Short mmCIF file of C-alpha atoms in Angstrom, two decimals:
data_model
loop_
_atom_site.label_atom_id
_atom_site.label_comp_id
_atom_site.label_asym_id
_atom_site.label_seq_id
_atom_site.Cartn_x
_atom_site.Cartn_y
_atom_site.Cartn_z
CA MET S 1 -52.43 4.44 -85.36
CA LYS S 2 -53.52 7.92 -87.13
CA LYS S 3 -54.76 8.12 -90.35
CA ILE S 4 -55.40 10.10 -93.40
CA ARG S 5 -58.27 12.32 -93.59
CA PHE S 6 -59.98 14.41 -95.79
CA LEU S 7 -63.81 14.86 -96.89
CA ILE S 8 -65.37 14.85 -100.56
CA PHE S 9 -68.31 17.22 -100.25
CA ALA S 10 -70.82 18.76 -103.01
CA LEU S 11 -71.46 22.35 -103.40
CA CYS S 12 -74.90 22.37 -104.61
CA LEU S 13 -75.79 26.04 -106.49
CA CYS S 14 -75.66 26.49 -110.10
CA MET S 15 -73.70 23.08 -110.30
CA LEU S 16 -72.86 20.07 -107.68
CA LEU S 17 -68.56 20.53 -107.03
CA PRO S 18 -67.36 17.43 -105.41
CA ILE S 19 -64.33 18.77 -102.70
CA ILE S 20 -62.57 17.04 -100.39
CA ILE S 21 -61.92 18.30 -97.16
CA ALA S 22 -58.55 17.94 -95.42
CA CYS S 23 -58.32 17.15 -92.21
CA GLY S 24 -54.39 17.43 -90.70
CA LYS S 25 -52.92 16.34 -86.96
CA THR S 26 -55.26 19.44 -85.14
CA LYS S 27 -59.03 18.17 -85.82
CA GLU S 28 -61.81 20.89 -87.20
CA PRO S 29 -64.59 20.88 -84.57
CA PRO S 30 -67.62 19.40 -85.49
CA LYS S 31 -69.78 21.44 -87.87
CA THR S 32 -73.65 21.90 -87.06
CA ASN S 33 -76.55 20.71 -89.23
CA ASP S 34 -76.79 24.33 -91.11
CA ASP S 35 -72.64 24.26 -92.33
CA LYS S 36 -72.83 20.12 -92.83
CA TYR S 37 -71.60 20.81 -96.64
CA ALA S 38 -70.09 23.79 -95.97
CA TYR S 39 -66.35 24.10 -97.44
CA ASP S 40 -62.89 26.11 -97.33
CA ASP S 41 -60.70 24.54 -98.91
CA SER S 42 -57.99 27.03 -97.13
CA SER S 43 -56.83 24.09 -94.97
CA ARG S 44 -55.93 22.03 -98.07
CA GLU S 45 -53.88 24.67 -99.86
CA LYS S 46 -52.06 25.54 -96.84
CA ALA S 47 -51.28 22.10 -95.28
CA ALA S 48 -47.54 22.21 -94.30
CA ASP S 49 -45.13 19.29 -94.03
CA SER S 50 -41.73 19.70 -91.98
CA ILE S 51 -39.60 20.46 -94.64
CA PRO S 52 -37.86 23.83 -93.96
CA ASP S 53 -39.02 26.92 -96.14
CA ASP S 54 -35.33 27.47 -97.25
CA TYR S 55 -34.29 24.15 -97.72
CA ASP S 56 -32.17 24.32 -100.69
CA LEU S 57 -30.29 21.06 -102.91
CA GLU S 58 -28.71 24.22 -104.97
CA ASN S 59 -30.17 22.32 -108.02
CA GLN S 60 -28.66 19.39 -107.65
CA SER S 61 -30.41 16.18 -109.97
CA ILE S 62 -32.66 13.27 -108.78
CA GLY S 63 -33.63 10.68 -110.58
CA ILE S 64 -37.26 8.99 -110.41
CA PHE S 65 -37.80 5.54 -112.09
CA HIS S 66 -40.62 5.06 -113.19
CA THR S 67 -42.13 2.25 -115.79
CA PRO S 68 -44.50 3.82 -118.85
CA ALA S 69 -47.97 2.36 -117.45
CA ARG S 70 -47.20 4.79 -114.40
CA ALA S 71 -45.68 7.58 -116.60
CA ASN S 72 -48.69 10.23 -116.75
CA ASP S 73 -49.78 9.56 -112.97
CA ILE S 74 -45.48 10.28 -112.09
CA CYS S 75 -44.21 12.67 -114.38
CA GLY S 76 -47.86 14.24 -115.51
CA ILE S 77 -48.83 15.75 -119.09
CA SER S 78 -47.72 19.31 -119.56
CA ASP S 79 -49.89 19.96 -122.86
CA THR S 80 -53.23 18.52 -122.00
CA THR S 81 -56.81 19.41 -120.99
CA ASP S 82 -56.92 16.85 -118.34
CA ILE S 83 -56.71 18.71 -115.18
CA VAL S 84 -55.68 15.83 -112.94
CA TYR S 85 -52.33 15.06 -115.49
CA SER S 86 -51.49 18.70 -116.03
CA ARG S 87 -51.69 19.35 -112.11
CA ILE S 88 -48.97 16.53 -111.53
CA HIS S 89 -46.99 18.13 -114.30
CA GLU S 90 -47.50 21.49 -112.41
CA ARG S 91 -46.68 19.34 -109.12
CA ASN S 92 -43.16 18.68 -110.29
CA LEU S 93 -42.20 21.92 -111.37
CA SER S 94 -43.28 23.39 -108.20
CA VAL S 95 -41.21 20.96 -105.85
CA GLU S 96 -38.60 21.46 -108.37
CA ASP S 97 -38.65 25.57 -107.85
CA ARG S 98 -39.50 24.71 -103.99
CA LEU S 99 -36.37 22.85 -103.21
CA ASN S 100 -34.14 24.22 -106.36
CA VAL S 101 -34.28 20.54 -107.24
CA ASP S 102 -33.77 19.29 -110.66
CA LEU S 103 -36.03 16.30 -110.78
CA GLU S 104 -34.75 13.63 -113.59
CA PHE S 105 -37.72 11.24 -115.05
CA MET S 106 -36.64 7.95 -115.98
CA SER S 107 -38.42 5.55 -117.94
CA SER S 108 -37.89 1.37 -117.59
CA ASN S 109 -38.93 1.24 -121.31
CA THR S 110 -40.82 -2.10 -120.50
CA SER S 111 -44.22 -2.53 -120.37
CA SER S 112 -43.67 -6.05 -117.89
CA TRP S 113 -43.92 -5.91 -114.33
CA GLN S 114 -41.45 -8.53 -114.44
CA ASP S 115 -39.07 -7.21 -116.52
CA ALA S 116 -39.19 -3.79 -114.42
CA SER S 117 -38.31 -5.85 -111.48
CA ASP S 118 -35.48 -7.63 -113.27
CA MET S 119 -33.98 -3.98 -114.09
CA ILE S 120 -34.56 -2.79 -110.54
CA LYS S 121 -32.97 -5.58 -108.65
CA ARG S 122 -30.00 -5.84 -111.48
CA GLU S 123 -29.05 -2.11 -111.12
CA ILE S 124 -29.79 -1.99 -107.66
CA GLN S 125 -27.50 -5.13 -106.87
CA THR S 126 -24.57 -3.53 -108.83
CA LEU S 127 -24.91 -0.23 -107.34
CA SER S 128 -25.53 1.33 -110.79
CA ALA S 129 -28.43 2.89 -110.28
CA ALA S 130 -29.04 6.08 -111.91
CA TRP S 131 -32.33 7.08 -109.71
CA ASP S 132 -32.92 7.83 -106.35
CA ILE S 133 -36.45 7.57 -105.73
CA VAL S 134 -38.54 4.04 -107.78
CA PHE S 135 -42.29 4.33 -108.57
CA THR S 136 -43.40 0.92 -109.66
CA SER S 137 -46.31 -1.12 -109.50
CA ASN S 138 -45.89 -2.91 -106.24
CA ASN S 139 -46.42 -6.61 -107.26
CA SER S 140 -43.01 -5.98 -109.67
CA VAL S 141 -41.33 -4.98 -105.67
CA ILE S 142 -43.37 -6.85 -103.37
CA GLN S 143 -44.42 -10.23 -104.66
CA MET S 144 -40.18 -10.47 -105.29
CA LYS S 145 -39.26 -9.84 -102.20
CA LEU S 146 -37.15 -7.22 -102.06
CA PHE S 147 -37.95 -6.02 -99.56
CA ASN S 148 -33.87 -5.44 -98.01
CA TYR S 149 -33.50 -3.41 -101.66
CA PHE S 150 -35.11 0.21 -100.24
CA HIS S 151 -34.33 2.18 -97.34
CA ASN S 152 -36.70 2.38 -94.49
CA ALA S 153 -39.15 5.13 -94.43
CA ASN S 154 -39.68 5.65 -90.88
CA GLU S 155 -35.66 6.74 -90.68
CA THR S 156 -35.75 9.01 -92.87
CA ASN S 157 -35.59 12.85 -91.81
CA TYR S 158 -38.60 14.29 -93.75
CA ILE S 159 -40.84 11.03 -94.52
CA ASP S 160 -43.66 11.13 -92.10
CA ILE S 161 -46.25 8.83 -92.82
CA GLU S 162 -48.53 9.65 -90.51
CA GLU S 163 -49.10 12.87 -92.01
CA ARG S 164 -52.15 13.67 -94.51
CA TRP S 165 -51.27 12.38 -97.83
CA TRP S 166 -49.85 9.53 -96.71
CA TYR S 167 -52.20 5.99 -96.33
CA THR S 168 -50.80 5.12 -93.36
CA ASP S 169 -52.56 1.62 -92.75
CA ALA S 170 -51.68 0.66 -96.17
CA ILE S 171 -47.89 1.79 -95.54
CA THR S 172 -47.73 -0.40 -92.27
CA GLU S 173 -49.01 -3.48 -93.68
CA LEU S 174 -46.71 -3.97 -96.70
CA SER S 175 -43.91 -4.34 -93.56
CA VAL S 176 -42.65 -7.49 -92.53
CA ASP S 177 -41.92 -6.59 -88.60
CA ASN S 178 -44.55 -3.33 -88.73
CA TYR S 179 -41.84 -0.50 -88.59
CA ASN S 180 -39.61 -0.62 -91.38
CA CYS S 181 -41.55 0.75 -94.16
CA ARG S 182 -40.16 0.04 -97.63
CA PHE S 183 -43.06 0.68 -100.20
CA LEU S 184 -45.11 3.94 -99.85
CA TYR S 185 -48.56 4.53 -101.13
CA GLY S 186 -50.30 7.95 -100.66
CA ASP S 187 -51.32 11.04 -102.54
CA ILE S 188 -47.74 11.02 -104.20
CA ALA S 189 -49.12 8.69 -106.81
CA ILE S 190 -52.70 9.15 -107.41
CA GLY S 191 -53.21 6.06 -108.95
CA GLY S 192 -53.17 4.65 -105.18
CA LEU S 193 -57.07 5.73 -104.36
CA GLY S 194 -57.83 4.01 -107.83
CA SER S 195 -57.02 0.42 -106.58
CA ALA S 196 -59.03 1.21 -103.78
CA GLY S 197 -62.16 -1.53 -104.13
CA ALA S 198 -65.99 -0.10 -104.76
CA ILE S 199 -68.94 -1.08 -105.85
CA TYR S 200 -71.39 0.43 -108.16
CA TYR S 201 -75.06 0.02 -108.05
CA ASN S 202 -77.64 1.25 -110.91
CA LYS S 203 -80.09 3.96 -109.15
CA PRO S 204 -83.23 3.34 -111.71
CA LEU S 205 -83.21 -0.53 -111.70
CA TYR S 206 -82.69 -0.17 -107.86
CA GLU S 207 -85.56 1.83 -107.22
CA GLN S 208 -88.26 -0.18 -110.21
CA TYR S 209 -86.70 -3.41 -108.97
CA ILE S 210 -85.84 -3.17 -105.59
CA SER S 211 -86.68 -0.67 -103.07
CA ALA S 212 -90.29 -1.27 -101.72
CA ASP S 213 -90.25 2.56 -100.69
CA LYS S 214 -89.04 3.27 -104.52
CA ASN S 215 -85.79 5.22 -103.01
CA PRO S 216 -82.78 4.82 -104.92
CA ASP S 217 -80.28 5.86 -101.94
CA GLU S 218 -81.66 2.97 -99.79
CA PRO S 219 -77.68 1.10 -100.27
CA TYR S 220 -76.55 4.19 -99.08
CA GLN S 221 -78.67 4.57 -95.77
CA LEU S 222 -77.87 0.80 -94.60
CA VAL S 223 -74.16 1.58 -95.34
CA MET S 224 -74.45 4.66 -93.06
CA GLU S 225 -76.30 2.94 -90.50
CA GLY S 226 -73.90 0.13 -90.50
CA LYS S 227 -76.24 -2.36 -91.96
CA TRP S 228 -74.08 -2.91 -95.24
CA THR S 229 -73.23 -6.49 -95.12
CA PHE S 230 -72.53 -9.66 -97.55
CA GLU S 231 -75.66 -10.97 -96.61
CA LYS S 232 -77.82 -7.78 -97.43
CA LEU S 233 -76.12 -7.10 -100.83
CA SER S 234 -76.39 -11.09 -101.93
CA SER S 235 -80.03 -10.65 -101.42
CA MET S 236 -80.21 -8.04 -103.36
CA VAL S 237 -78.19 -9.64 -106.82
CA LYS S 238 -81.14 -12.85 -105.99
CA LYS S 239 -83.49 -10.30 -106.54
CA SER S 240 -81.95 -8.60 -109.13
CA HIS S 241 -82.76 -11.19 -111.87
CA ILE S 242 -85.34 -9.90 -113.94
CA GLU S 243 -86.69 -11.62 -117.26
CA LYS S 244 -87.30 -9.54 -119.86
CA GLY S 245 -88.42 -11.14 -123.40
CA GLY S 246 -88.44 -14.98 -123.63
CA ASP S 247 -85.07 -15.25 -125.53
CA GLY S 248 -82.95 -13.68 -122.57
CA THR S 249 -81.26 -11.62 -124.22
CA ASN S 250 -82.72 -8.41 -122.61
CA ASP S 251 -82.92 -9.61 -118.74
CA ILE S 252 -81.57 -7.98 -115.92
CA TYR S 253 -79.30 -9.67 -113.29
CA GLY S 254 -78.01 -8.58 -109.96
CA TYR S 255 -74.21 -8.88 -111.40
CA ILE S 256 -71.79 -10.30 -114.26
CA TYR S 257 -68.86 -12.55 -113.20
CA ASP S 258 -66.47 -10.35 -115.41
CA ASN S 259 -63.74 -9.08 -112.57
CA LYS S 260 -62.72 -12.31 -110.44
CA GLU S 261 -60.02 -10.12 -108.31
CA ALA S 262 -63.35 -8.56 -106.35
CA LEU S 263 -62.94 -11.93 -104.32
CA HIS S 264 -59.84 -10.69 -102.52
CA HIS S 265 -61.81 -6.97 -102.02
CA PHE S 266 -64.77 -9.24 -100.65
CA ARG S 267 -62.62 -11.07 -98.34
CA GLU S 268 -60.99 -8.21 -97.08
CA GLY S 269 -64.07 -6.21 -96.57
CA VAL S 270 -65.66 -8.74 -94.29
CA GLY S 271 -62.63 -8.88 -92.00
CA ILE S 272 -60.60 -11.78 -92.84
CA HIS S 273 -57.38 -10.71 -92.63
CA LEU S 274 -55.74 -13.75 -92.97
CA TYR S 275 -53.15 -13.16 -90.18
CA GLU S 276 -52.37 -10.98 -87.32
CA ARG S 277 -48.99 -9.87 -85.68
CA ASN S 278 -47.32 -11.12 -82.51
CA ASP S 279 -45.88 -9.25 -80.06
CA GLN S 280 -42.49 -9.05 -82.14
CA GLY S 281 -44.77 -7.10 -84.93
CA MET S 282 -44.07 -10.27 -87.22
CA PRO S 283 -47.00 -12.02 -89.25
CA VAL S 284 -48.66 -15.55 -87.86
CA TYR S 285 -51.44 -17.18 -89.48
CA ASN S 286 -55.27 -16.83 -87.88
CA LEU S 287 -57.14 -18.50 -90.93
CA ASN S 288 -58.03 -21.52 -89.54
CA ASN S 289 -61.56 -20.33 -88.08
CA ASP S 290 -64.94 -21.42 -88.30
CA LYS S 291 -65.67 -17.60 -90.23
CA SER S 292 -63.34 -18.50 -92.97
CA VAL S 293 -65.44 -21.58 -93.51
CA ASP S 294 -68.67 -20.21 -93.41
CA PHE S 295 -67.44 -17.15 -95.68
CA ALA S 296 -66.17 -19.95 -98.08
CA ASN S 297 -69.70 -21.51 -97.99
CA ALA S 298 -71.17 -17.59 -98.28
CA LEU S 299 -69.43 -16.61 -101.41
CA TYR S 300 -69.50 -19.96 -103.10
CA GLU S 301 -73.26 -19.52 -102.99
CA PHE S 302 -72.87 -15.95 -103.77
CA ILE S 303 -71.20 -17.24 -107.03
CA TYR S 304 -72.48 -20.35 -108.26
CA GLU S 305 -75.92 -20.35 -106.40
CA ASN S 306 -77.51 -17.27 -106.84
CA ASP S 307 -80.06 -16.48 -109.73
CA GLY S 308 -78.77 -12.80 -110.35
CA ALA S 309 -75.32 -13.99 -111.15
CA LEU S 310 -74.54 -14.14 -114.60
CA LEU S 311 -71.42 -16.49 -114.87
CA ASP S 312 -71.26 -17.67 -118.74
CA ILE S 313 -71.17 -13.91 -120.48
CA PRO S 314 -72.49 -13.84 -123.50
CA SER S 315 -71.50 -10.92 -125.85
CA GLU S 316 -74.48 -8.77 -125.68
CA TYR S 317 -73.82 -8.66 -121.60
CA THR S 318 -70.35 -7.22 -122.40
CA ASN S 319 -70.22 -3.69 -120.44
CA GLY S 320 -73.37 -5.18 -119.29
CA PHE S 321 -73.59 -2.73 -116.49
CA THR S 322 -72.96 0.48 -118.07
CA ASN S 323 -75.90 -1.07 -120.69
CA GLY S 324 -78.15 -0.80 -117.88
CA LYS S 325 -78.11 -4.57 -117.57
CA ALA S 326 -76.84 -5.17 -114.31
CA MET S 327 -77.85 -4.18 -111.11
CA PHE S 328 -74.18 -3.97 -109.32
CA ASP S 329 -70.49 -3.93 -111.03
CA LEU S 330 -67.68 -4.83 -108.98
CA LYS S 331 -64.86 -2.73 -109.52
CA ARG S 332 -62.57 -0.27 -108.53
CA ILE S 333 -62.58 3.59 -107.63
CA GLY S 334 -60.75 4.26 -110.64
CA HIS S 335 -63.08 2.20 -113.01
CA VAL S 336 -65.01 5.31 -112.47
CA LEU S 337 -62.80 7.42 -114.86
CA GLN S 338 -63.17 5.23 -117.94
CA SER S 339 -65.30 6.33 -120.89
CA ASN S 340 -67.79 3.80 -120.58
CA MET S 341 -68.76 4.97 -117.45
CA ARG S 342 -68.48 8.46 -118.08
CA GLU S 343 -70.89 7.65 -121.01
CA MET S 344 -73.29 5.37 -118.70
CA LYS S 345 -76.97 7.46 -119.32
CA ASP S 346 -78.42 5.83 -115.90
CA ASP S 347 -77.53 7.74 -112.73
CA PHE S 348 -75.55 5.43 -110.32
CA GLY S 349 -74.13 4.91 -106.90
CA ILE S 350 -71.14 3.99 -105.32
CA LEU S 351 -70.43 1.53 -102.51
CA PRO S 352 -67.68 0.25 -99.86
CA PHE S 353 -67.60 -3.64 -99.91
CA PRO S 354 -70.05 -4.93 -97.47
CA LYS S 355 -69.14 -6.03 -93.85
CA TRP S 356 -69.69 -9.35 -92.62
CA ASP S 357 -72.40 -9.02 -90.30
CA GLU S 358 -73.41 -5.90 -88.42
CA ALA S 359 -71.42 -6.50 -85.64
CA GLN S 360 -68.57 -5.97 -87.34
CA GLU S 361 -67.18 -2.62 -86.72
CA GLU S 362 -65.65 -1.22 -89.91
CA TYR S 363 -65.93 -1.19 -93.59
CA ILE S 364 -62.71 -2.32 -95.10
CA THR S 365 -61.16 -1.35 -98.39
CA LEU S 366 -58.32 -3.20 -99.90
CA ALA S 367 -55.79 -1.57 -102.08
CA HIS S 368 -55.39 -3.72 -105.20
CA ASN S 369 -52.00 -5.12 -105.76
CA SER S 370 -51.27 -3.38 -108.71
CA ALA S 371 -51.65 -0.12 -106.96
CA THR S 372 -48.60 2.18 -107.17
CA THR S 373 -45.74 2.23 -104.60
CA CYS S 374 -42.56 4.69 -103.85
CA CYS S 375 -39.30 3.24 -102.80
CA ILE S 376 -35.88 4.94 -102.06
CA PRO S 377 -33.18 2.09 -103.26
CA ILE S 378 -30.23 0.92 -101.07
CA SER S 379 -28.16 2.20 -103.76
CA VAL S 380 -28.53 5.56 -102.85
CA ASP S 381 -26.08 7.02 -99.85
CA ILE S 382 -27.53 6.25 -96.66
CA ASP S 383 -27.19 10.08 -95.87
CA LYS S 384 -28.59 11.26 -99.31
CA ALA S 385 -31.62 8.75 -98.70
CA ASN S 386 -32.42 10.03 -95.18
CA GLU S 387 -32.05 14.05 -95.92
CA GLU S 388 -32.37 15.24 -99.70
CA VAL S 389 -34.21 12.21 -101.11
CA SER S 390 -36.34 12.18 -98.56
CA ALA S 391 -37.42 15.83 -98.47
CA VAL S 392 -38.08 15.29 -102.49
CA VAL S 393 -40.35 12.80 -101.68
CA GLU S 394 -42.21 14.19 -98.87
CA ALA S 395 -42.61 17.10 -101.16
CA LEU S 396 -44.14 15.59 -103.88
CA ALA S 397 -46.82 13.67 -101.43
CA SER S 398 -47.71 16.77 -99.91
CA GLU S 399 -47.72 18.84 -103.09
CA SER S 400 -49.91 16.45 -104.72
CA TYR S 401 -52.08 16.46 -101.26
CA ARG S 402 -52.59 20.28 -102.02
CA LYS S 403 -53.10 20.51 -105.40
CA VAL S 404 -53.59 16.77 -107.77
CA THR S 405 -55.85 14.59 -105.10
CA LEU S 406 -58.52 17.43 -105.49
CA ALA S 407 -58.63 17.43 -108.92
CA TYR S 408 -58.47 13.78 -109.45
CA TYR S 409 -61.67 13.75 -107.10
CA GLU S 410 -63.27 16.59 -108.92
CA THR S 411 -62.67 14.95 -112.41
CA ALA S 412 -64.07 11.25 -111.51
CA LEU S 413 -67.24 13.12 -109.45
CA LYS S 414 -68.08 14.90 -112.22
CA ALA S 415 -68.00 11.85 -114.58
CA ALA S 416 -70.42 10.09 -112.87
CA TYR S 417 -71.77 10.86 -109.06
CA ASN S 418 -71.95 14.52 -108.56
CA ARG S 419 -75.62 14.56 -108.42
CA ASP S 420 -75.92 13.43 -104.55
CA ASP S 421 -73.70 14.49 -101.16
CA LEU S 422 -74.24 10.67 -99.82
CA SER S 423 -72.01 9.46 -102.76
CA ALA S 424 -69.27 11.95 -101.79
CA GLN S 425 -69.33 9.96 -98.38
CA MET S 426 -69.18 6.73 -99.69
CA ILE S 427 -66.04 7.50 -100.79
CA ASP S 428 -65.08 9.15 -97.37
CA ILE S 429 -65.83 5.58 -96.81
CA ILE S 430 -63.99 4.18 -98.99
CA THR S 431 -60.89 5.45 -98.34
CA GLY S 432 -61.22 5.85 -94.60
CA GLN S 433 -61.59 9.11 -94.13
CA HIS S 434 -65.56 9.92 -92.77
CA ASP S 435 -65.96 11.55 -89.75
CA THR S 436 -68.85 9.27 -88.05
CA VAL S 437 -68.67 6.29 -89.95
CA LYS S 438 -65.86 4.30 -88.97
CA SER S 439 -63.77 3.27 -92.32
CA THR S 440 -60.21 1.62 -93.01
CA PHE S 441 -58.48 1.69 -96.68
CA THR S 442 -55.65 -0.85 -96.29
CA SER S 443 -53.39 -3.63 -97.97
CA ASN S 444 -52.66 -7.16 -96.56
CA PHE S 445 -49.55 -8.44 -96.23
CA VAL S 446 -50.39 -12.07 -97.07
CA TYR S 447 -52.42 -11.26 -100.13
CA GLU S 448 -49.28 -9.12 -101.49
CA TYR S 449 -46.63 -12.10 -100.86
CA SER S 450 -49.23 -14.48 -101.47
CA SER S 451 -46.92 -16.57 -104.26
CA SER S 452 -44.31 -16.79 -101.82
CA LEU S 453 -46.70 -18.21 -99.29
CA GLY S 454 -48.41 -21.48 -100.48
CA LYS S 455 -51.09 -18.81 -102.54
CA LEU S 456 -52.86 -18.21 -99.00
CA GLY S 457 -53.52 -14.95 -99.56
CA THR S 458 -55.50 -16.13 -102.45
CA ILE S 459 -57.53 -19.07 -101.03
CA PHE S 460 -60.70 -17.92 -101.46
CA SER S 461 -60.64 -16.61 -104.82
CA THR S 462 -58.65 -20.23 -105.63
CA LEU S 463 -61.47 -22.34 -104.15
CA ILE S 464 -64.28 -20.52 -106.20
CA ASN S 465 -62.65 -20.66 -109.42
CA ASN S 466 -62.30 -24.32 -108.59
CA GLN S 467 -66.13 -24.20 -108.05
CA SER S 468 -65.39 -25.30 -104.42
CA ASN S 469 -66.42 -23.94 -101.15
CA SER S 470 -64.28 -27.05 -99.26
CA PHE S 471 -62.33 -24.39 -97.08
CA MET S 472 -60.41 -26.73 -94.68
CA SER S 473 -59.40 -29.32 -97.21
CA GLN S 474 -57.84 -26.35 -99.62
CA TYR S 475 -56.38 -24.65 -96.53
CA ASP S 476 -54.68 -28.47 -95.46
CA SER S 477 -53.22 -28.76 -98.88
CA ILE S 478 -51.74 -25.18 -98.79
CA ILE S 479 -50.70 -24.61 -95.16
CA GLY S 480 -47.49 -26.50 -94.94
CA ALA S 481 -46.16 -24.47 -97.99
CA ALA S 482 -47.54 -21.32 -96.51
CA GLU S 483 -45.87 -21.63 -93.07
CA THR S 484 -42.25 -22.83 -94.69
CA GLY S 485 -43.14 -19.75 -96.92
CA MET S 486 -43.60 -17.75 -94.38
CA LYS S 487 -40.26 -18.50 -92.46
CA ASP S 488 -38.23 -18.13 -95.40
CA LEU S 489 -39.24 -14.98 -96.33
CA ILE S 490 -38.51 -13.69 -92.50
CA LYS S 491 -35.42 -15.06 -92.82
CA GLN S 492 -34.46 -13.58 -95.70
CA TYR S 493 -35.84 -10.12 -94.30
CA LYS S 494 -33.51 -10.39 -91.57
CA ASP S 495 -30.43 -11.37 -93.18
CA GLY S 496 -31.08 -8.57 -95.22
CA LYS S 497 -29.13 -10.33 -98.21
CA ILE S 498 -30.04 -8.65 -101.54
#
């Protein structure tokens, strides 16, 4: 399956400007060493979608639903110095002009994803929805099993999920049968990339306390050589507890355990995908194996038997990473845009979540289950959904690729890691777009539907939160509910009921 491809590069003159390089269906010829970091953004600017140049919607209105939390990502801001939100606003105006369409944005006016889910469900069931496109947190429609409430993007006239502006692997992951794609991830909602898991590390601390050669770029080199593994990270964390003073208030730790969601990203990163597809494309669990047991033990040791882990977090270690008291920080790409990261004095690098071992072929990055999804509700007439609405969706996505995504990365990279080209390449790897290092940016069906599947999708985090590594005991206690939940989910999908 073709993946979206673009690269981020830095131009080194008076200042470094990270840029994303676009890859289309025709690959660019390999670069030589002399032009390794050369960049011509004309390919991105000229990237064409399949919508005819003379396409005209004759000023009809297309209603777009969004939640308040997603308002800036979807609507943009007209009067702002923020380049990302201003570009989103400009994108919307450009699509309106290009298609001769009126985009009418409608807020749910609720901050609760449950309330948003109830509203979406009610409005579509009664065919009273005033909107043609839905943007919402995926946990407000996926956890509630609302797949039959939306049209299949694969059968529309213009949406092409294999195009460079869509996150193809993540989209197909959320399909029950591996074909009917109701939930779209892509540049159309820029926060999707922000949901990608990432590990930050403090370069000065690494150089001073970990690297024998005093080389702060060693983790980058490990990634590039395929040697960035869970065991390697764990050993680095152990080495990172540096005692500084008698009372422990100034000690340095490997990491501060303040983000339990990182456990899901570790699980996906080491290649435990929870399930596989059968011949009919349906999901089947594949978790009962030695690797799951080994990983549960390794994760327990990483959290509870590691001197470099700070579990009970005193107040002086709030924001410990940005204050130079932790070697690693386990977060997401979007975290780099937060003000405390922008103000961090120490230089830091960004890494993908590690592989299980060097034999694993690729790095795997998980999109968090609070990412934004785009859907076309079935309350929209099928002909309109496949024609006019799909044209608007594809136009918004492709225009985002041409204009918005670039601004997002420029802003993020300028804030933190615009000092070296290897950092830019790490972003390529995290998002599954590097030329030579194999990687995938994806979601996970069982993780997303975990609440309906006996909580199997969160089995490892449940173990760790219960301070246990007894994988088989936990698995045996929930597999019955997980199997029943999967049968019910597939039946509901096949029945097509809402």
